[in-house]
XYZ file of C-alpha atoms in Angstrom:
705
model
C 0.004 -0.004 -0.006
C 1.400 3.428 -0.917
C 2.002 6.099 1.711
C -0.866 8.197 0.279
C -3.278 5.281 0.544
C -2.139 4.511 4.080
C -2.708 8.117 5.150
C -6.119 8.173 3.462
C -7.120 4.971 5.216
C -5.902 6.371 8.532
C -7.933 9.522 8.019
C -11.066 7.492 7.328
C -10.557 5.421 10.451
C -9.961 8.586 12.466
C -13.354 9.887 11.348
C -14.900 6.778 12.923
C -13.091 7.415 16.185
C -15.172 10.297 17.499
C -15.909 8.538 20.780
C -13.857 6.073 22.794
C -13.380 4.674 26.286
C -10.838 2.670 28.219
C -11.163 -0.729 29.925
C -8.895 -3.489 31.107
C -11.638 -6.066 30.635
C -13.154 -8.030 27.808
C -16.497 -7.235 26.187
C -19.482 -8.027 28.363
C -23.151 -7.057 28.238
C -22.963 -4.717 31.241
C -20.311 -2.459 29.720
C -21.250 -2.356 26.029
C -21.545 1.451 25.885
C -21.492 1.687 22.060
C -18.683 4.167 21.525
C -16.781 4.042 18.225
C -13.569 2.693 19.704
C -12.229 1.020 22.832
C -8.799 1.434 24.372
C -7.909 -1.990 25.727
C -5.730 -1.377 28.780
C -2.503 -3.220 29.469
C -0.800 -5.874 27.334
C -0.423 -8.437 30.132
C -2.849 -11.325 30.218
C -5.313 -11.271 33.114
C -6.518 -14.260 35.049
C -9.266 -15.124 32.569
C -8.287 -13.641 29.209
C -5.200 -12.972 27.191
C -4.651 -9.550 25.634
C -5.486 -11.048 22.234
C -8.756 -12.450 23.561
C -9.736 -9.133 25.122
C -9.056 -7.266 21.898
C -10.918 -9.849 19.858
C -13.982 -9.743 22.116
C -14.450 -6.012 21.387
C -13.708 -6.291 17.692
C -16.340 -8.974 17.336
C -18.895 -6.478 18.664
C -17.972 -3.840 16.080
C -15.505 -1.735 18.024
C -12.246 -0.361 16.701
C -9.624 -1.639 19.175
C -6.796 0.596 20.410
C -4.245 0.149 23.177
C -3.661 2.140 26.346
C -1.164 1.764 29.147
C 0.677 3.962 31.633
C 4.114 5.267 30.749
C 4.940 6.180 34.371
C 3.409 3.174 36.107
C 1.816 -0.156 35.283
C 1.989 -3.897 35.735
C 5.690 -3.968 34.980
C 6.790 -6.197 37.873
C 8.891 -8.360 35.539
C 11.125 -5.350 35.045
C 11.428 -4.352 38.708
C 11.984 -7.880 40.016
C 14.650 -8.612 37.430
C 12.686 -11.239 35.527
C 13.219 -9.341 32.247
C 16.995 -8.846 32.212
C 18.210 -10.616 35.352
C 18.765 -7.368 37.302
C 16.249 -5.910 39.812
C 15.329 -2.285 39.097
C 13.401 -1.134 42.153
C 15.985 1.619 42.514
C 14.300 3.208 39.475
C 11.167 4.025 41.394
C 10.536 7.656 42.270
C 11.589 8.357 45.851
C 10.874 11.080 48.397
C 13.334 12.954 50.594
C 12.725 10.299 53.280
C 13.786 7.553 50.859
C 10.274 6.167 50.468
C 9.198 4.853 47.074
C 6.132 6.547 45.642
C 3.757 3.730 44.780
C 0.786 3.514 42.429
C -0.111 0.065 43.773
C 1.449 -3.104 45.112
C 4.832 -3.511 43.429
C 3.846 -0.694 41.058
C 6.178 2.217 41.659
C 6.070 5.526 39.833
C 9.027 5.220 37.479
C 12.184 7.184 36.718
C 12.114 6.474 32.954
C 15.679 5.377 32.348
C 16.959 4.273 28.967
C 16.992 0.671 30.176
C 13.349 0.923 31.251
C 12.454 2.351 27.838
C 14.084 -0.630 26.105
C 11.975 -2.947 28.247
C 8.844 -0.895 27.672
C 9.210 -0.957 23.882
C 9.955 -4.656 23.787
C 7.293 -5.908 26.171
C 4.492 -3.344 25.893
C 4.563 -1.718 22.462
C 5.821 -4.374 20.085
C 3.241 -7.036 21.119
C 0.253 -4.773 20.539
C 1.419 -3.717 17.070
C 1.860 -7.433 16.341
C -1.861 -7.715 17.094
C -2.672 -5.111 14.442
C -3.287 -2.219 16.831
C -2.700 1.076 15.016
C -3.410 3.603 17.792
C -1.444 3.665 21.041
C -2.296 5.786 24.089
C 0.465 6.176 26.692
C -1.164 7.855 29.637
C -0.090 9.998 32.539
C 3.635 10.730 32.096
C 3.959 11.757 35.729
C 6.908 12.583 37.940
C 5.924 13.728 41.419
C 7.434 17.022 42.596
C 8.163 15.359 45.931
C 10.191 12.717 44.091
C 13.742 13.248 42.865
C 15.809 11.414 45.489
C 16.362 7.944 44.003
C 19.720 6.700 42.808
C 18.365 6.424 39.269
C 17.354 10.082 39.307
C 20.727 11.125 40.629
C 22.390 9.330 37.701
C 20.067 11.056 35.249
C 20.880 14.408 36.873
C 24.580 13.946 36.284
C 24.024 12.909 32.677
C 21.727 15.895 31.982
C 23.394 18.744 33.873
C 27.015 17.533 33.962
C 27.426 18.210 37.670
C 26.463 16.143 40.759
C 22.884 15.904 42.009
C 21.622 18.546 44.399
C 18.831 17.992 46.939
C 15.844 19.894 45.626
C 14.510 20.968 49.043
C 17.624 23.036 49.766
C 16.922 25.912 47.417
C 14.568 27.341 44.830
C 17.154 26.775 42.137
C 17.535 23.095 43.049
C 13.765 22.690 43.005
C 13.532 24.301 39.589
C 16.406 22.228 38.168
C 15.016 19.018 39.608
C 11.535 19.565 38.177
C 12.968 20.651 34.840
C 14.852 17.340 34.635
C 11.693 15.404 35.472
C 9.967 17.227 32.639
C 12.805 16.304 30.273
C 12.817 12.639 31.270
C 9.178 12.082 30.314
C 9.539 14.139 27.147
C 12.390 11.810 26.182
C 10.435 8.740 27.213
C 7.432 9.579 25.021
C 9.660 10.641 22.166
C 11.476 7.310 22.156
C 8.400 5.167 22.731
C 6.363 6.875 19.995
C 9.232 6.958 17.503
C 9.675 3.202 18.022
C 5.937 2.542 17.667
C 5.739 4.384 14.381
C 8.877 2.786 12.969
C 7.886 -0.734 13.975
C 4.368 -0.100 12.708
C 5.710 0.863 9.318
C 7.664 -2.377 9.205
C 4.372 -4.213 9.817
C 2.476 -2.137 7.228
C 0.640 -0.019 9.813
C 0.427 3.739 10.218
C 0.477 3.809 14.032
C -0.932 6.883 15.689
C 0.311 7.890 19.129
C -1.601 9.854 21.770
C -0.942 11.078 25.296
C -3.857 10.920 27.777
C -2.841 13.510 30.375
C -4.201 15.685 33.104
C -4.222 19.374 32.337
C -1.202 21.539 33.052
C -3.406 23.332 35.535
C -4.201 20.195 37.490
C -0.679 18.768 37.399
C 0.658 22.069 38.697
C -1.918 22.123 41.483
C -1.287 18.501 42.434
C 2.492 19.029 42.264
C 3.201 16.620 39.410
C 5.618 17.276 36.546
C 4.814 16.209 32.956
C 5.826 17.373 29.444
C 2.375 18.827 28.574
C 2.528 21.509 25.828
C 6.097 20.674 24.796
C 4.857 17.440 23.250
C 3.521 19.534 20.375
C 7.100 19.640 19.134
C 7.169 15.863 18.843
C 6.470 14.843 15.272
C 5.575 11.413 16.638
C 2.764 12.711 18.875
C -0.630 12.781 17.135
C -2.702 14.206 19.939
C -4.009 13.992 23.467
C -6.837 12.985 25.720
C -7.687 15.756 28.180
C -8.062 13.859 31.434
C -10.406 16.261 33.197
C -13.097 15.005 35.548
C -14.679 15.634 38.912
C -11.605 14.359 40.731
C -9.347 16.997 39.187
C -11.858 19.826 39.028
C -13.003 19.601 42.630
C -9.554 20.542 43.885
C -10.217 23.672 46.008
C -9.002 27.076 44.917
C -9.125 30.559 46.397
C -11.535 33.274 45.335
C -12.630 36.375 47.248
C -10.661 35.129 50.248
C -12.376 31.723 50.408
C -10.820 28.355 49.480
C -13.415 25.792 48.331
C -14.409 23.496 45.493
C -15.498 25.288 42.311
C -16.026 22.350 39.983
C -17.537 24.037 36.943
C -15.155 26.976 36.930
C -12.085 24.786 37.422
C -13.217 22.310 34.750
C -13.862 25.152 32.337
C -10.302 26.400 32.812
C -8.826 22.886 32.645
C -10.508 22.090 29.326
C -9.484 25.528 28.066
C -5.895 24.817 29.055
C -5.951 21.585 27.015
C -7.820 23.029 24.025
C -5.385 25.923 23.658
C -2.455 23.552 24.017
C -3.333 21.760 20.797
C -5.498 24.114 18.742
C -2.602 26.064 17.187
C -0.775 22.823 16.296
C -3.705 21.003 14.667
C -3.258 17.933 16.887
C -6.279 15.772 17.716
C -7.823 16.265 21.129
C -10.288 14.002 22.939
C -12.060 15.502 25.950
C -12.699 13.105 28.850
C -15.188 13.341 31.648
C -16.205 10.692 34.188
C -19.646 9.916 35.604
C -17.982 9.045 38.905
C -14.463 9.628 40.252
C -11.657 7.965 42.170
C -12.719 9.204 45.594
C -15.549 7.426 47.387
C -18.573 9.723 47.295
C -22.319 9.202 46.850
C -24.265 8.890 43.617
C -25.871 12.341 43.896
C -22.428 13.951 44.327
C -21.209 12.107 41.242
C -24.260 13.139 39.189
C -24.129 16.799 40.159
C -20.449 17.175 39.393
C -20.661 15.098 36.224
C -23.164 17.622 34.904
C -20.768 20.461 35.733
C -17.739 18.911 34.028
C -19.806 17.631 31.093
C -21.173 21.112 30.433
C -17.704 22.652 30.755
C -16.237 20.353 28.109
C -19.015 21.160 25.616
C -18.357 24.901 25.952
C -15.352 24.382 23.659
C -17.110 23.992 20.279
C -13.933 23.416 18.287
C -13.430 20.039 20.026
C -15.864 17.255 19.143
C -14.012 14.043 19.994
C -14.509 12.429 23.368
C -13.457 9.718 25.748
C -16.966 9.221 26.994
C -15.908 7.498 30.206
C -13.022 5.607 31.771
C -13.440 2.223 33.408
C -17.099 1.394 32.645
C -16.780 -1.701 34.855
C -16.507 0.428 37.966
C -19.249 2.786 36.783
C -21.836 0.112 36.014
C -20.784 -2.563 38.499
C -19.135 -0.636 41.341
C -20.838 -0.112 44.705
C -21.070 3.474 46.023
C -22.985 5.242 48.780
C -26.680 5.808 48.104
C -26.499 9.187 49.886
C -23.887 11.325 51.616
C -25.300 10.435 55.045
C -25.523 6.696 54.439
C -22.991 3.883 54.486
C -25.279 1.706 52.341
C -23.715 1.019 48.938
C -25.432 0.118 45.716
C -24.824 -0.038 41.990
C -25.595 2.920 39.765
C -29.258 3.928 40.088
C -31.315 3.265 36.995
C -32.267 6.949 36.627
C -28.595 7.958 36.630
C -27.475 5.334 34.151
C -30.313 6.440 31.862
C -29.317 10.099 32.146
C -25.648 9.215 31.657
C -26.373 7.196 28.521
C -28.445 10.016 27.010
C -25.474 12.331 27.604
C -22.899 9.848 26.301
C -24.903 9.057 23.171
C -25.310 12.756 22.422
C -21.520 12.926 22.089
C -21.715 10.595 19.091
C -23.665 13.374 17.327
C -22.046 16.443 18.869
C -21.029 18.812 16.051
C -18.161 21.211 15.714
C -19.305 24.843 15.774
C -17.900 28.272 15.024
C -20.101 29.789 17.726
C -18.585 31.410 20.789
C -19.579 31.185 24.432
C -21.551 34.297 25.342
C -19.653 37.240 26.748
C -16.635 39.484 26.142
C -14.287 37.681 23.791
C -10.537 38.018 23.488
C -9.139 37.982 27.047
C -6.501 35.322 27.567
C -4.385 34.149 30.521
C -0.804 33.041 29.817
C 0.480 29.671 30.997
C 3.791 27.806 30.610
C 5.024 24.337 31.451
C 7.295 25.888 34.083
C 4.189 26.242 36.285
C 5.179 22.767 37.386
C 8.812 23.690 38.098
C 8.067 25.929 41.083
C 5.973 23.354 42.901
C 7.294 21.657 45.997
C 5.815 19.911 49.075
C 6.904 22.800 51.292
C 7.702 26.480 50.697
C 11.219 26.973 49.307
C 13.225 30.157 50.024
C 10.041 31.857 51.237
C 8.114 31.144 48.041
C 4.566 29.904 48.469
C 1.639 29.736 46.040
C -1.324 28.208 47.930
C -3.617 26.205 45.637
C -1.959 27.729 42.581
C -3.439 31.125 43.443
C -1.075 33.026 41.180
C -2.862 31.436 38.223
C -6.380 31.529 39.580
C -5.771 35.144 40.628
C -5.745 36.096 36.948
C -8.509 33.770 35.764
C -11.221 33.396 38.438
C -12.058 37.122 38.812
C -13.035 37.106 35.145
C -14.750 33.708 35.055
C -16.830 34.639 38.089
C -18.052 37.681 36.165
C -19.124 35.579 33.166
C -16.144 36.396 30.968
C -15.063 33.384 28.874
C -11.306 33.721 29.257
C -9.025 31.625 27.091
C -5.526 30.288 27.741
C -2.329 31.157 25.842
C 0.574 28.739 26.186
C 3.974 30.402 25.970
C 5.188 27.304 24.180
C 2.767 28.080 21.334
C 3.404 31.817 20.796
C 5.169 31.099 17.512
C 1.974 29.809 15.926
C -0.169 32.481 14.236
C -3.345 30.802 15.433
C -2.289 31.321 19.039
C -2.930 35.052 18.721
C -6.141 34.797 16.759
C -8.806 36.974 18.438
C -6.615 37.707 21.519
C -7.167 41.344 22.523
C -5.826 41.342 26.079
C -3.183 38.978 27.480
C -2.759 38.562 31.230
C 0.769 37.485 32.180
C 2.654 36.897 35.424
C 6.026 35.369 36.223
C 5.158 34.931 39.870
C 4.452 31.210 39.416
C 6.196 30.328 36.149
C 9.133 31.400 34.024
C 9.568 31.538 30.226
C 11.686 28.666 28.966
C 12.591 30.360 25.702
C 13.287 34.031 24.904
C 11.491 33.507 21.597
C 8.183 33.760 23.475
C 9.107 37.328 24.451
C 9.862 38.250 20.894
C 6.423 36.954 19.875
C 4.663 38.800 22.701
C 6.507 42.045 21.929
C 5.593 41.737 18.257
C 1.936 41.178 19.169
C 1.905 44.211 21.478
C 3.618 46.352 18.829
C 0.863 45.397 16.395
C -1.831 46.609 18.788
C -2.125 44.041 21.543
C -2.691 44.947 25.158
C -0.607 43.217 27.790
C -1.426 43.213 31.519
C 1.615 42.133 33.519
C 1.074 41.410 37.237
C 3.965 40.491 39.526
C 6.391 41.772 42.119
C 9.194 39.747 40.492
C 10.941 39.225 43.818
C 10.593 35.459 44.363
C 13.684 33.268 44.559
C 12.792 31.481 41.310
C 13.549 34.663 39.375
C 17.248 33.989 40.070
C 17.486 30.326 38.908
C 20.076 29.430 36.269
C 18.215 30.247 33.054
C 18.656 32.037 29.795
C 17.788 35.511 31.098
C 20.861 35.527 33.382
C 23.271 33.460 31.261
C 25.227 33.678 27.977
C 25.536 37.429 28.055
C 22.144 38.188 29.567
C 22.216 39.916 32.960
C 18.547 40.378 33.806
C 17.416 40.014 37.428
C 14.031 38.719 36.288
C 12.720 37.431 32.912
C 10.160 40.251 32.730
C 13.057 42.689 32.376
C 13.983 41.067 29.083
C 10.426 41.359 27.833
C 10.117 44.985 28.944
C 13.422 45.877 27.294
C 12.218 44.414 24.005
C 9.194 46.700 24.241
C 11.400 49.719 25.004
C 10.016 50.329 28.465
C 12.088 50.414 31.713
C 13.418 46.967 32.638
C 12.157 47.352 36.205
C 9.050 49.245 35.148
C 7.000 50.436 38.132
C 3.236 50.090 38.154
C 1.744 52.117 35.367
C 0.743 52.264 31.706
C 3.280 52.143 28.843
C 2.969 52.425 25.086
C 4.831 50.271 22.602
C 4.087 50.614 18.917
C 0.358 50.405 18.431
C -0.113 48.504 21.713
C -0.162 49.118 25.457
C 1.440 47.483 28.495
C -0.199 47.714 31.906
C 2.029 46.840 34.843
C 0.606 45.831 38.259
C 3.263 45.319 40.916
C 1.331 42.693 42.901
C 1.486 38.930 42.628
C -1.859 37.604 41.327
C -2.485 35.474 44.399
C -3.347 38.704 46.261
C -6.334 39.125 43.922
C -8.071 35.967 45.164
C -6.668 35.178 48.617
C -8.065 38.439 49.985
C -11.748 39.375 49.983
C -12.306 42.045 47.337
C -8.667 41.751 46.312
C -9.443 41.492 42.600
C -10.628 45.101 42.172
C -7.257 46.340 40.963
C -7.101 43.590 38.313
C -10.674 44.190 37.105
C -10.068 47.946 36.880
C -6.954 47.447 34.758
C -8.551 44.860 32.488
C -11.445 47.263 31.918
C -9.015 49.969 30.856
C -7.164 47.541 28.556
C -10.237 45.961 26.990
C -12.903 48.627 27.090
C -16.462 47.920 28.129
C -16.793 44.387 29.578
C -20.008 42.412 29.621
C -20.502 41.238 33.183
C -22.988 38.427 33.776
C -23.339 35.290 35.882
C -23.995 32.804 33.091
C -22.166 31.018 30.270
C -24.261 30.142 27.227
C -23.437 28.341 23.972
C -25.350 26.878 21.040
C -23.714 24.148 18.955
C -25.976 22.612 16.369
C -29.253 21.741 18.082
C -27.609 21.566 21.499
C -27.803 24.358 24.082
C -25.325 24.564 26.968
C -25.676 26.842 29.941
C -24.047 27.281 33.318
C -24.770 29.849 36.004
C -21.930 30.657 38.385
C -22.547 31.306 42.047
C -20.943 33.548 44.700
C -22.848 36.588 43.475
C -20.107 38.722 41.896
C -22.622 39.956 39.288
C -26.017 38.545 40.207
C -27.755 35.743 42.066
C -30.571 35.659 39.511
C -31.302 32.465 37.573
C -30.897 32.210 33.801
C -34.316 31.758 32.192
C -34.418 30.153 28.758
C -37.674 30.190 26.788
C -38.296 27.964 23.784
C -38.967 24.326 22.977
C -36.311 22.132 24.543
C -35.748 18.502 25.428
C -33.994 18.414 28.815
C -31.066 16.051 28.284
C -30.117 16.091 31.980
C -33.474 14.540 32.880
C -33.857 10.757 32.535
C -37.458 11.286 31.349
C -36.422 13.569 28.432
C -39.246 16.048 29.091
C -40.047 18.765 26.554
C -39.959 22.182 28.196
C -41.141 25.609 27.108
C -39.000 27.203 29.803
C -35.817 26.127 31.555
C -34.659 27.871 34.725
C -30.946 27.479 35.552
C -30.059 28.642 39.032
C -26.648 29.710 40.368
C -24.404 26.653 40.709
C -26.417 24.680 38.118
C -25.987 23.732 34.462
C -28.326 22.883 31.607
C -27.977 20.633 28.559
C -30.858 21.020 26.150
C -31.935 19.930 22.664
C -33.458 22.906 20.862
C -36.377 21.657 18.785
C -36.398 24.834 16.714
C -33.066 23.709 15.241
C -34.509 20.544 13.676
C -34.194 21.330 9.970
C -36.244 18.526 8.409
C -39.228 18.032 10.665
C -40.886 15.640 8.220
C -38.001 13.171 8.467
C -38.400 10.570 11.233
C -35.399 10.721 13.549
C -34.239 9.913 17.042
C -33.450 13.222 18.720
C -32.233 11.831 22.042
C -31.916 8.383 23.560
C -30.205 6.313 26.227
C -29.000 4.019 23.443
C -27.264 4.130 20.097
C -29.294 3.381 17.000
C -28.312 1.105 14.095
C -29.846 -0.252 10.896
C -32.238 2.682 10.425
C -34.889 2.098 7.749
C -37.401 4.682 6.594
C -40.385 4.352 4.261
C -43.178 6.871 3.561
C -45.227 5.258 6.371
C -42.733 3.692 8.751
C -39.517 4.081 10.634
C -37.442 1.237 12.147
C -34.086 0.834 13.838
C -32.174 -1.304 16.317
C -31.341 0.294 19.684
C -28.258 -0.961 21.593
C -27.070 -0.114 25.073
C -25.727 -1.925 28.160
C -27.663 -4.653 29.907
C -29.591 -3.859 33.095
C -30.261 -0.232 32.095
C -33.404 1.599 31.069
C -33.806 3.229 27.693
C -35.765 6.388 27.087
C -36.182 7.941 23.646
C -37.562 11.097 22.038
C -38.356 10.385 18.391
C -39.613 13.024 15.951
C -42.192 11.690 13.466
C -44.078 13.278 10.553
C -47.438 12.329 12.096
C -48.998 10.485 14.976
C -48.067 6.768 15.018
C -50.677 4.061 14.610
C -48.450 1.289 15.881
C -45.244 1.157 17.916
C -43.559 -2.235 18.373
C -40.631 -2.734 20.746
C -39.030 -6.123 20.270
C -41.760 -8.700 19.777
C -44.408 -6.699 21.644
C -46.587 -3.704 20.869
C -45.599 -0.919 23.190
C -47.199 1.663 25.324
C -46.021 5.122 24.316
C -46.700 8.803 24.815
C -47.347 11.102 21.881
C -46.689 14.861 22.021
C -49.170 16.152 19.477
C -47.954 19.719 19.653
C -44.352 18.859 18.792
C -44.740 15.568 16.907
C -42.498 13.713 19.341
C -42.924 10.094 20.348
C -41.700 9.178 23.862
C -40.949 5.509 24.518
C -39.118 3.664 27.256
C -37.966 0.056 27.513
C -35.272 -2.245 28.911
C -31.990 -1.950 27.044
C -30.051 -4.817 25.465
C -26.517 -4.890 24.077
C -27.738 -7.356 21.461
C -30.197 -4.743 20.210
C -33.889 -4.069 20.537
C -35.867 -3.791 17.286
C -38.096 -0.703 17.249
C -40.754 -0.384 14.523
C -43.056 2.603 14.147
C -45.869 2.933 11.610
C -48.247 5.854 10.909
């Protein structure tokens, strides 16, 4: 097959891979969620099925089979015990200052990815799956803990990378920065080598292997004090894209606003997805958004449902992403036991009403369109981020530096989000791409919690300002990380802080005091406060808001986010009353997709702290064509005649289906399976409502009028 034909075939397969999920198990009726693809986890055989058998079980049910495993941890005991090469390698686990190994499970350490480990990984965990015909590989969670960095393996890597002996990271800000920068490099190298091998070996087998990184957001890793390559992977020609691992567990991490630290799940999720979307949008890489109907921590079903709605809405507010990992680990979602209420210790499987709601939401993702629409509100305000956010993180304050709950980032973002302004993210690693600057009017930047890794970013920012951009720089520039060994104070540069280099390029004083400065057609606004002061103190964000207003012009303040994409309507109302405590009232004809009954509403009221997911019936273009508008199943084998409509509905066993079907006229007969069915007909809107027990083998639905 020629290269052109291989690429064309790959593109066609990619079109079929709009939705996916991950599982370590084989196909079974309870977890047949009907996504396009499945990521079969781990190459090792389990107690009942080999890897080949697991893959085959999903393929037989019509799924495209991919492969996922961890790059930083996994069932790699044969490497650590010495079974692979005759030498034990437990010294390659990540270790804390106390000498304790950081474990992910029994005999599963977080790994220092040495060259020897990478040889093992390629031989035992990449080669076998390509031999099985797998052409998409997902290496998840390249994670090095900030509190790690004390193992003998890491000390050897330090010497190789820096050329001088290892330094304990807790002793200084510079050591912390250098240690975390090395961790970042090690997993960049690991993914580069693993993906390059996968693609080369795939070509030898006649496969065009695609390689993806499922990863938490830079925002979450920085908050959880984990180091990972993140945006730098865009420079890897062997990396085809990412999965944005955002879910309740990451988004419920507390942050400060108006002097109060608490969970703000929707707002945090919105920023996390934005961080991931902006990381790949300028590069054209593929991005899957993930959300999870439950989470790792043991909570109750209502907690899971409420926060699932918040994260699900947040992901859909990015209309230029339309590929999704619809859930991880369906076995634990459908078969796990969790508390029936927050005040009870009784545990039960997922309630039927929640599995129905969840399946309506999941199946909508199979139809979710791309859109050029924007979230309501003032467009063009962006917050800068860089991978070095992770470099200044440590288990305890170093040299007096402290950034509680990543407040120097949230100090720039939350004051705007809480006023209904849909801020975007700009990655310093992407400033060289023209698309990065598309529609950015005001850029908020601080070096209180990160540092620029390349002076080229400053050249790009200065050029943008000179062409009319408005830069708001906030920072005292007096933290110890300003003085680490980096480009701004080496090789002829003698700047005390990286901002001085940027300011000099824009022909303003290197140590510019607070004020307003002109450069070319643009303007620079300098605030000499670290952004954490804007959110850790009640009312502390007034100075930031005042400056942003001057830079931007008139801002539209509101308490709601609203987006239309195709027939779908997304809305979220923020709480804490910075603008209003009033609900958002939507009038129209909507199917409520968060309700397991799929009611049709003429009015939807969304209160502060709530979200809405609606199907707008006014957007149905061909109302004479019979069609399923929403369902807790996926439909196959659709057949339409002038007087009938039929299809097969498939969804997991032991769940309830509910469907809203638009018809040209009132049905005379509705048959579900072998039986005539009871149904409800909405005469005003020509919608048939039916409900029945799901089956993964399919339920035949026949409608005649």
